[in-house]
PDB file of C-alpha atoms in Angstrom:
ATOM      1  CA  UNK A   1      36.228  36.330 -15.175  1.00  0.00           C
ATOM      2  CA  UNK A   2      33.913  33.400 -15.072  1.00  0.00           C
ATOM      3  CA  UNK A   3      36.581  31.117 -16.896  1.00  0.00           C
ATOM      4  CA  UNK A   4      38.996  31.961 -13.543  1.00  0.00           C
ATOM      5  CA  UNK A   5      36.324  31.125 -11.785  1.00  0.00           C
ATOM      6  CA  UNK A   6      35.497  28.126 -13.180  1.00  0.00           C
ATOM      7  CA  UNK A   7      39.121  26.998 -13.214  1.00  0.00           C
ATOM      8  CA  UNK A   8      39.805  27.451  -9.578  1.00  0.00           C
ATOM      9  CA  UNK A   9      36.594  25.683  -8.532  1.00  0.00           C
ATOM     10  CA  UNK A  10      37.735  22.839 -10.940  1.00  0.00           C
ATOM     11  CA  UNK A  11      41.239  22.372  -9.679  1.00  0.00           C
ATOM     12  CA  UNK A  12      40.787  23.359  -6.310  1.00  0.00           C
ATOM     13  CA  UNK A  13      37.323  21.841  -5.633  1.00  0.00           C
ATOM     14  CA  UNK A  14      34.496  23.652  -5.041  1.00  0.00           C
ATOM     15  CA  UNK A  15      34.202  23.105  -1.455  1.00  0.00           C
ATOM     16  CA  UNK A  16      37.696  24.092  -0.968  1.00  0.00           C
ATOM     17  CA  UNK A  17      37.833  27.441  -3.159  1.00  0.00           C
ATOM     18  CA  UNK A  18      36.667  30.052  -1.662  1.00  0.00           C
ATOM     19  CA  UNK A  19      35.814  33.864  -3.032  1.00  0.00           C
ATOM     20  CA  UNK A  20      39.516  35.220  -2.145  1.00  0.00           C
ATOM     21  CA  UNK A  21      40.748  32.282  -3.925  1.00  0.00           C
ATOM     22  CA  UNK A  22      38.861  33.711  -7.389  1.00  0.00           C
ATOM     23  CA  UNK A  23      39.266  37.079  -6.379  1.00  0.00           C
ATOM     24  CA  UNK A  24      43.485  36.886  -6.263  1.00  0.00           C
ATOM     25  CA  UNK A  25      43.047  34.722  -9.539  1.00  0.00           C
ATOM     26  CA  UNK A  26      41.758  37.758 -11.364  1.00  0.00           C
ATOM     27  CA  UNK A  27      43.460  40.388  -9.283  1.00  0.00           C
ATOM     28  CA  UNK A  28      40.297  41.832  -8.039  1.00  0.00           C
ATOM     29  CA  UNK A  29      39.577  42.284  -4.352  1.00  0.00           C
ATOM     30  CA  UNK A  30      36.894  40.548  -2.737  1.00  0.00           C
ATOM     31  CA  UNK A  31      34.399  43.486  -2.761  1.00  0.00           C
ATOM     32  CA  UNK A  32      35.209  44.191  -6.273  1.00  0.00           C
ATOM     33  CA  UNK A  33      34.223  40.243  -7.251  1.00  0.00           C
ATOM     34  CA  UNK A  34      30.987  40.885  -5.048  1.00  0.00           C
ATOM     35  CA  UNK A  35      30.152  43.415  -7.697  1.00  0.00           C
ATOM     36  CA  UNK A  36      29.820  40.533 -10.190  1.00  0.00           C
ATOM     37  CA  UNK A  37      28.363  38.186  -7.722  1.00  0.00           C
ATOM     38  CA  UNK A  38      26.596  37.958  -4.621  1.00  0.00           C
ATOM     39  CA  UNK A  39      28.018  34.932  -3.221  1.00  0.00           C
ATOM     40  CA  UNK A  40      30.538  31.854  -4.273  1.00  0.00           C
ATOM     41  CA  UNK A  41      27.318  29.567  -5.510  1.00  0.00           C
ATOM     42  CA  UNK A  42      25.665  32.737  -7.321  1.00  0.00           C
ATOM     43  CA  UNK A  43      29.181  32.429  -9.394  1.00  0.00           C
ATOM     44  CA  UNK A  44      29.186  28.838  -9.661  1.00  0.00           C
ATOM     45  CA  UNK A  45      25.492  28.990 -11.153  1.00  0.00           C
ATOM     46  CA  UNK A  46      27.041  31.439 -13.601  1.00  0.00           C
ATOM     47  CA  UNK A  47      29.892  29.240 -14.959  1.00  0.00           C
ATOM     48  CA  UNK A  48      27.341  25.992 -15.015  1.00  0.00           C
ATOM     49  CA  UNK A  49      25.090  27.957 -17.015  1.00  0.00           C
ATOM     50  CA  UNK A  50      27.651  28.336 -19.676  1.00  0.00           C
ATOM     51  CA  UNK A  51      28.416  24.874 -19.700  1.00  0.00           C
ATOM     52  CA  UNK A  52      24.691  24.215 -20.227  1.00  0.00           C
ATOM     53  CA  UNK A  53      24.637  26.232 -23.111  1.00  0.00           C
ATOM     54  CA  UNK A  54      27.644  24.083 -24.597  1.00  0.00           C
ATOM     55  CA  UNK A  55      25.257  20.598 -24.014  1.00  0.00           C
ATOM     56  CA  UNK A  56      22.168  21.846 -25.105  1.00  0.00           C
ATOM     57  CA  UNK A  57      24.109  22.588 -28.297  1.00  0.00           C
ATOM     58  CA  UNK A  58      25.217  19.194 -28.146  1.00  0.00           C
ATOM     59  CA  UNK A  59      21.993  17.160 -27.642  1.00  0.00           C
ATOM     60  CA  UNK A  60      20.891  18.724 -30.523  1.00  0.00           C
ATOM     61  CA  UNK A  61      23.265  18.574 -32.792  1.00  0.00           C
ATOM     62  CA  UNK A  62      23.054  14.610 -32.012  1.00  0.00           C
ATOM     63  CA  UNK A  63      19.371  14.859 -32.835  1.00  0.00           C
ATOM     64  CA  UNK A  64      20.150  15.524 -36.203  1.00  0.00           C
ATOM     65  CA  UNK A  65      21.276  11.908 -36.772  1.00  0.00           C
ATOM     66  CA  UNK A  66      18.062   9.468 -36.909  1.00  0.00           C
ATOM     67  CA  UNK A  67      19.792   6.425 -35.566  1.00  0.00           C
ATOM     68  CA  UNK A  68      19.848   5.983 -31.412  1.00  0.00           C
ATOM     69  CA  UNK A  69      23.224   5.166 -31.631  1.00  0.00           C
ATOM     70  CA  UNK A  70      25.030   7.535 -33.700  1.00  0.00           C
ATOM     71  CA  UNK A  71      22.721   9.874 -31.334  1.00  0.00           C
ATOM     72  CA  UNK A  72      24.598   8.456 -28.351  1.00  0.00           C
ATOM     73  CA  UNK A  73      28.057   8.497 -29.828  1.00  0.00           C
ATOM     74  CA  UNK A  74      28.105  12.199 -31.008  1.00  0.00           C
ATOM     75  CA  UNK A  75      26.346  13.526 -28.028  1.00  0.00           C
ATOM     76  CA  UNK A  76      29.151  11.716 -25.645  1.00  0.00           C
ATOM     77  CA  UNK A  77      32.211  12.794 -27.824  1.00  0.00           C
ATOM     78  CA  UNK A  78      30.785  16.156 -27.371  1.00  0.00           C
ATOM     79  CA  UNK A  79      30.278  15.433 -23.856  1.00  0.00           C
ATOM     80  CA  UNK A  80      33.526  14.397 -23.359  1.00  0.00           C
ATOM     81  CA  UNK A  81      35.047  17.676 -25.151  1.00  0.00           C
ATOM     82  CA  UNK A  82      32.145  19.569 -22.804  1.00  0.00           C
ATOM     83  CA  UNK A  83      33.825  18.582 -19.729  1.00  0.00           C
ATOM     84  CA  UNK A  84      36.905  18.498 -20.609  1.00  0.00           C
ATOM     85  CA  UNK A  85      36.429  22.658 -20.684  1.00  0.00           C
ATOM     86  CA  UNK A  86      36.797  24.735 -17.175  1.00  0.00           C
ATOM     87  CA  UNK A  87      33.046  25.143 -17.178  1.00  0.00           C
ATOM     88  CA  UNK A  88      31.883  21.715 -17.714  1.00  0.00           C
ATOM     89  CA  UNK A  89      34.486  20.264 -15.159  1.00  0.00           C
ATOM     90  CA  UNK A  90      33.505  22.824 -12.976  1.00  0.00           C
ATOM     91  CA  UNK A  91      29.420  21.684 -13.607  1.00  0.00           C
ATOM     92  CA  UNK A  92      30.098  17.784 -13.483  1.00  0.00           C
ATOM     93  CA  UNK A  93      32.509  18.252  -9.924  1.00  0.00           C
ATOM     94  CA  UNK A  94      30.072  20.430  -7.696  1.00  0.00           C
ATOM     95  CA  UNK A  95      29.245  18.568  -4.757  1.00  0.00           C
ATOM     96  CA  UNK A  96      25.093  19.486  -4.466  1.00  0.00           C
ATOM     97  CA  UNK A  97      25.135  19.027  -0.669  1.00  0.00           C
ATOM     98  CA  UNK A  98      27.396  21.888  -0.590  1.00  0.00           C
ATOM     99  CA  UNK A  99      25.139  24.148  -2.296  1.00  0.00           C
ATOM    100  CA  UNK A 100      22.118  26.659  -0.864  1.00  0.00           C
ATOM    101  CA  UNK A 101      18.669  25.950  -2.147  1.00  0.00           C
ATOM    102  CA  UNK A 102      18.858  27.959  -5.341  1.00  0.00           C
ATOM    103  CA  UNK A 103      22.269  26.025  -6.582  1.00  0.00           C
ATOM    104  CA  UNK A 104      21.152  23.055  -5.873  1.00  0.00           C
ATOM    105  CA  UNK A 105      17.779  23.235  -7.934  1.00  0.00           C
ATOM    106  CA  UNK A 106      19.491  24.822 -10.728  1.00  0.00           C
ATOM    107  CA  UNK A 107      22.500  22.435 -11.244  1.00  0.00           C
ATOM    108  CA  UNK A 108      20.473  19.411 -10.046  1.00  0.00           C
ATOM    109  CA  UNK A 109      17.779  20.063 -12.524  1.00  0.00           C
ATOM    110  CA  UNK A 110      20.050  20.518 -14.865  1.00  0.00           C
ATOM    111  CA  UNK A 111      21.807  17.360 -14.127  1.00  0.00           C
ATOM    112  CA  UNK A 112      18.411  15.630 -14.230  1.00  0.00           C
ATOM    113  CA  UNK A 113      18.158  16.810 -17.886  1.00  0.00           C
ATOM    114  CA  UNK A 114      21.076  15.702 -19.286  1.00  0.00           C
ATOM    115  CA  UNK A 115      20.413  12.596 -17.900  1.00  0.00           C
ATOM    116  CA  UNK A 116      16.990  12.187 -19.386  1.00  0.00           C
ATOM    117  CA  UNK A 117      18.370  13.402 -22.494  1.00  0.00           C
ATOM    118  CA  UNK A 118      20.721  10.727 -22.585  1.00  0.00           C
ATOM    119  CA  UNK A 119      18.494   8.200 -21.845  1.00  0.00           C
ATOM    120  CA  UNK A 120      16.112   9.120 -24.476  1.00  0.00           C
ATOM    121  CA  UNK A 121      18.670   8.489 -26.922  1.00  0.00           C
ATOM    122  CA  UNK A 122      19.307   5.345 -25.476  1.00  0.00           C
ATOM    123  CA  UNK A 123      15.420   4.590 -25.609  1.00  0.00           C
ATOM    124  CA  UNK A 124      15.604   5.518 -29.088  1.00  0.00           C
ATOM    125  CA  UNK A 125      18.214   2.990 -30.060  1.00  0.00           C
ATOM    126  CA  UNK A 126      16.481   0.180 -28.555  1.00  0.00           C
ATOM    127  CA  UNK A 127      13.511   1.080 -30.518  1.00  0.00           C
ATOM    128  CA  UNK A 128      15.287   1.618 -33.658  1.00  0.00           C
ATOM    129  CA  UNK A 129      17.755  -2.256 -33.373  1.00  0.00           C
ATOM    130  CA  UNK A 130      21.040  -0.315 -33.016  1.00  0.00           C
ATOM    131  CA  UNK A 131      21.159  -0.495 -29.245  1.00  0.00           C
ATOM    132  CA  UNK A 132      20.196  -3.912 -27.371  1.00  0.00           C
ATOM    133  CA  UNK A 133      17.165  -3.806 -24.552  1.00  0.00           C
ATOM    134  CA  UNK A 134      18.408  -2.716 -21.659  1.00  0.00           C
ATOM    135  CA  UNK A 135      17.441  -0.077 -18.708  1.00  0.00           C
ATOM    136  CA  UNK A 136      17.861   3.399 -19.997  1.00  0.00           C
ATOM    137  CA  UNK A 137      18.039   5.189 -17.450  1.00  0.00           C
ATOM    138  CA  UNK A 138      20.565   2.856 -15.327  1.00  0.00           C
ATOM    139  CA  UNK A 139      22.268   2.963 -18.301  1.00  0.00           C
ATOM    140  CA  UNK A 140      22.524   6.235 -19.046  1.00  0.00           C
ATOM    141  CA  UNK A 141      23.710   7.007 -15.140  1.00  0.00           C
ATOM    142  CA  UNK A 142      26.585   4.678 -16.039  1.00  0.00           C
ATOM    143  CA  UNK A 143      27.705   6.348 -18.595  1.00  0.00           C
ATOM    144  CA  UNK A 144      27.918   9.659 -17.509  1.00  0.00           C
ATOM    145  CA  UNK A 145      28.892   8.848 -14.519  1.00  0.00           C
ATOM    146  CA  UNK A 146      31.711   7.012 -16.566  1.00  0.00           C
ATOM    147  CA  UNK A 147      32.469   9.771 -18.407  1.00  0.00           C
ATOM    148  CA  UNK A 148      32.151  12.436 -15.168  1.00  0.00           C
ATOM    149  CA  UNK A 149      35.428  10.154 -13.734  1.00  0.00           C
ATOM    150  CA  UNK A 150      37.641   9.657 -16.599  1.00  0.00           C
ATOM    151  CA  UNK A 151      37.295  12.633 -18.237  1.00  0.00           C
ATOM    152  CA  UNK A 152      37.014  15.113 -15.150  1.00  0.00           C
ATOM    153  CA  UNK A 153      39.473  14.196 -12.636  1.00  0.00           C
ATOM    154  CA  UNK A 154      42.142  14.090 -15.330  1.00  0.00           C
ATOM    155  CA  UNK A 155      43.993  16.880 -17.289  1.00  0.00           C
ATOM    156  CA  UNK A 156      44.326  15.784 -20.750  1.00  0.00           C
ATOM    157  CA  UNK A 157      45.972  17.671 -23.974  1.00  0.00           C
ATOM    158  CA  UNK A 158      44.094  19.417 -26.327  1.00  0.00           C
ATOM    159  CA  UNK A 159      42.778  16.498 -28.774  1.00  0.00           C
ATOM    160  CA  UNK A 160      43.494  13.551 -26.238  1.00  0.00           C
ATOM    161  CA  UNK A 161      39.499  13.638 -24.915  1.00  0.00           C
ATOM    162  CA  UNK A 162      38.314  12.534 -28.531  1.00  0.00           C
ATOM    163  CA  UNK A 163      40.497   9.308 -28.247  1.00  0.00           C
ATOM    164  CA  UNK A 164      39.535   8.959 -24.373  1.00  0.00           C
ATOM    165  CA  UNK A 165      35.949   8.862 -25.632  1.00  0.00           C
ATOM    166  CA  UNK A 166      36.650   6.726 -28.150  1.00  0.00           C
ATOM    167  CA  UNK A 167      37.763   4.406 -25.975  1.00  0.00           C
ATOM    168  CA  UNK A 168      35.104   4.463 -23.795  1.00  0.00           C
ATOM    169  CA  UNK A 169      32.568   3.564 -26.121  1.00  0.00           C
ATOM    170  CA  UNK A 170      34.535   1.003 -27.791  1.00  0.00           C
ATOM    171  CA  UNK A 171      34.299  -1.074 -24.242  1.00  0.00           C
ATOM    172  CA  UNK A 172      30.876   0.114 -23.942  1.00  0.00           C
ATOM    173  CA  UNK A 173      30.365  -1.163 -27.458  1.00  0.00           C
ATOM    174  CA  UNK A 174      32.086  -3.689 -27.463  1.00  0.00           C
ATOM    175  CA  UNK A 175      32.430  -4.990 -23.871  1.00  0.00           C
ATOM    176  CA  UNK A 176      35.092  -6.725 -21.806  1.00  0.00           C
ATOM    177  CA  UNK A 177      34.727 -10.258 -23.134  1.00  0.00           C
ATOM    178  CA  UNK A 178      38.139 -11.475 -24.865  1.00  0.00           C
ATOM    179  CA  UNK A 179      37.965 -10.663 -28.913  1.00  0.00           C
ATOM    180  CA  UNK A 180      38.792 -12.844 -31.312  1.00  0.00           C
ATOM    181  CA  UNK A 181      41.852 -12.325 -33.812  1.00  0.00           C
ATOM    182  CA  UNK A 182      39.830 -10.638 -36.509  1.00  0.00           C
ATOM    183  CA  UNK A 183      38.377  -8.345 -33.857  1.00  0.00           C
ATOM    184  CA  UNK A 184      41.315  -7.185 -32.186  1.00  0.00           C
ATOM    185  CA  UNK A 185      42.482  -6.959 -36.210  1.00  0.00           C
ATOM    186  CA  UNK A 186      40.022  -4.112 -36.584  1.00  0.00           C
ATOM    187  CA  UNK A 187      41.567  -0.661 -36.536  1.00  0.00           C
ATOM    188  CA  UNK A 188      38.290   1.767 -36.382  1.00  0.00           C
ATOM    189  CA  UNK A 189      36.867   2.477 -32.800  1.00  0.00           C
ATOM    190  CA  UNK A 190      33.788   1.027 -32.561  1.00  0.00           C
ATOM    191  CA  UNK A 191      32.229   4.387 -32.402  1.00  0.00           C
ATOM    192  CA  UNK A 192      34.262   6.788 -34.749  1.00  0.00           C
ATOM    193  CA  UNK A 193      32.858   8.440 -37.500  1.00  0.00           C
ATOM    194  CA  UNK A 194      33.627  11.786 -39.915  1.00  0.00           C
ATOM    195  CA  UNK A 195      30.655  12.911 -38.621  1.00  0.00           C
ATOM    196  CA  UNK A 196      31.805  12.848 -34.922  1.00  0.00           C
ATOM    197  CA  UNK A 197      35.016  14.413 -35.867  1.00  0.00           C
ATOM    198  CA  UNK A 198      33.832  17.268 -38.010  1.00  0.00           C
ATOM    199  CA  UNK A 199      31.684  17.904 -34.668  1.00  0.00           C
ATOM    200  CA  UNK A 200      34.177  17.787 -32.512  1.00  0.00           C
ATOM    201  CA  UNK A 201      36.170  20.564 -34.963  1.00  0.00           C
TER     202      UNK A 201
END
């Protein structure tokens, strides 16, 4: 039920969808989806919840690694796979100012935490040399929001949002300054490992 429900918010927009909308989805009628939820945000904070799970999960799995980077660059493939889901797409697209006061604080603050999180990790790789000095919480705002564009206003194949993050990162990486010939030689994304792929499995 929440998957529906995630799905119809996601493709139709959450302003736009409305509790009919989910309820025909499933095949219910609207009292009968009123059984499972009070209201069209009380569902929403359902499905986000879910996707929370999934990025917790992530963040620390990337904790495991000891290097800010390789932090970074598994969390964000994971990301990437995250929202490429019905319930992350359906987290990352609600529009807050179209919430009540009990959505809001639950998706914002989780919004606020994934952005620390990812910001810590960026701290961490400027402390640790594998990440230059820069703002980490600009930064990290970039990023997702980056990653919130490309990854959720698309529909992509199973498999394709590995090798949209990889590319991604590699500008990130890399940046948009011309390479030279034994750059552009190079055939390994600048942020691909085993160990992002066996998490991505």
């Amino acid at each position: 039920m929440l998957r529906v429900a995630a799905r119809v918010f996601g493709e139709s927009g959450y302003g736009h969808a409305t509790m009919d909308d989910v309820a025909a989805a499933l095949g219910f009628t609207r009292p009968a989806l009123y059984y499972y939820a009070k209201s069209k945000d009380a569902l929403l904070i359902q499905c986000s919840e879910i996707a929370m799970v999934a990025l917790r999960g992530a963040a620390a799995g990337a904790l495991n690694e000891t290097i800010g980077r390789d932090q970074l660059c598994i969390f964000l493939h994971r990301y990437c796979e995250i929202c490429a889901d019905d319930f992350g797409r359906c987290f990352i697209l609600a529009d807050l100012r179209q919430l009540d006061d009990p959505a809001r604080k639950a998706i914002g603050g989780a919004r606020l935490w994934l952005a620390q999180s990812v910001a810590a990790m960026i701290r961490r790789g400027i402390a640790d040399g594998s990440l230059r000095d820069c703002d980490a919480e600009l930064t990290s705002g970039m990023l997702l929001a980056t990653f919130n564009g490309v990854v959720c206003l698309r529909s992509m194949p199973a498999g394709e949002d590995q090798e949209l993050a990889d590319a991604v990162l590699d500008v990130f990486f890399e940046g948009l300054a011309p390479r030279t010939l034994a750059s552009r030689a190079r055939t390994r994304p600048a942020c691909r490992s085993n160990k992002v792929e066996s998490q991505g499995a």
